[in-house]
């Protein structure tokens, strides 16, 4: 039976958070705080990122804001112009990077597109997400592309109406329990969880191991065995 498959983008179709983690590692190396270790500083940064995500959303610009605020909180003073330039230099790779597809994504989407209707649902800065999608050369696989500020149950219910979806025949596919799996299930959809070792800590939460409408796979190409 034809089904509708909705795909997450970052860390499902292409690698994303691992690039942010590399910048964070460089940031922690550069700070050399006199009393706090890396774990303690990272906890502070995580708290700042969580707060900024609520107010400002996601993406490289918000990430740079969080790094600057972390430095200011640690040293209890405003960042100097030199320090801000250094943070910009550390994160330059985020702006200029190429998109690195997860292995097997292009071939798998090509085959799935002959069998089912495919949609893309991603959150973040619209300009940044459109740039990554264009660089990925994957846009032609999808019957609809939606870039949203947050992926919660209301968005999934809206998507159901927008595309006249039947939830029991619809699957949300992604790496984030918080944004992809749980809200989709709450909206009555099925879900496919494909974990990524570099998933952002703020996107992680526990899934019900007994939920039979959540399919757990190890790799993206395994989708072809089920759809």
Tab-separated table of C-alpha atoms in Angstrom, residues 15-16 19-20 22-23 60-61 64 88-100 128 131-132 135:
chain	number	residue	atom	x	y	z
A	15	UNK	CA	25.526	15.222	8.864
A	16	UNK	CA	25.010	18.354	10.915
A	19	UNK	CA	30.217	19.960	12.758
A	20	UNK	CA	28.892	21.968	15.705
A	22	UNK	CA	33.949	20.161	16.382
A	23	UNK	CA	33.511	23.902	16.867
A	60	UNK	CA	24.521	28.857	13.113
A	61	UNK	CA	23.628	32.424	14.100
A	64	UNK	CA	27.366	31.888	17.690
A	88	UNK	CA	33.510	33.935	14.380
A	89	UNK	CA	36.726	32.351	13.110
A	90	UNK	CA	36.061	29.142	15.045
A	91	UNK	CA	32.597	28.823	13.540
A	92	UNK	CA	33.540	29.824	9.986
A	93	UNK	CA	33.363	26.198	8.877
A	94	UNK	CA	29.656	26.122	9.743
A	95	UNK	CA	28.939	28.874	7.230
A	96	UNK	CA	31.218	27.688	4.430
A	97	UNK	CA	30.860	23.939	4.800
A	98	UNK	CA	29.714	21.509	2.152
A	99	UNK	CA	26.787	19.223	2.893
A	100	UNK	CA	27.893	15.670	3.667
A	128	UNK	CA	20.251	28.217	6.256
A	131	UNK	CA	20.937	26.506	1.448
A	132	UNK	CA	21.716	23.049	2.837
A	135	UNK	CA	23.595	21.931	-1.712
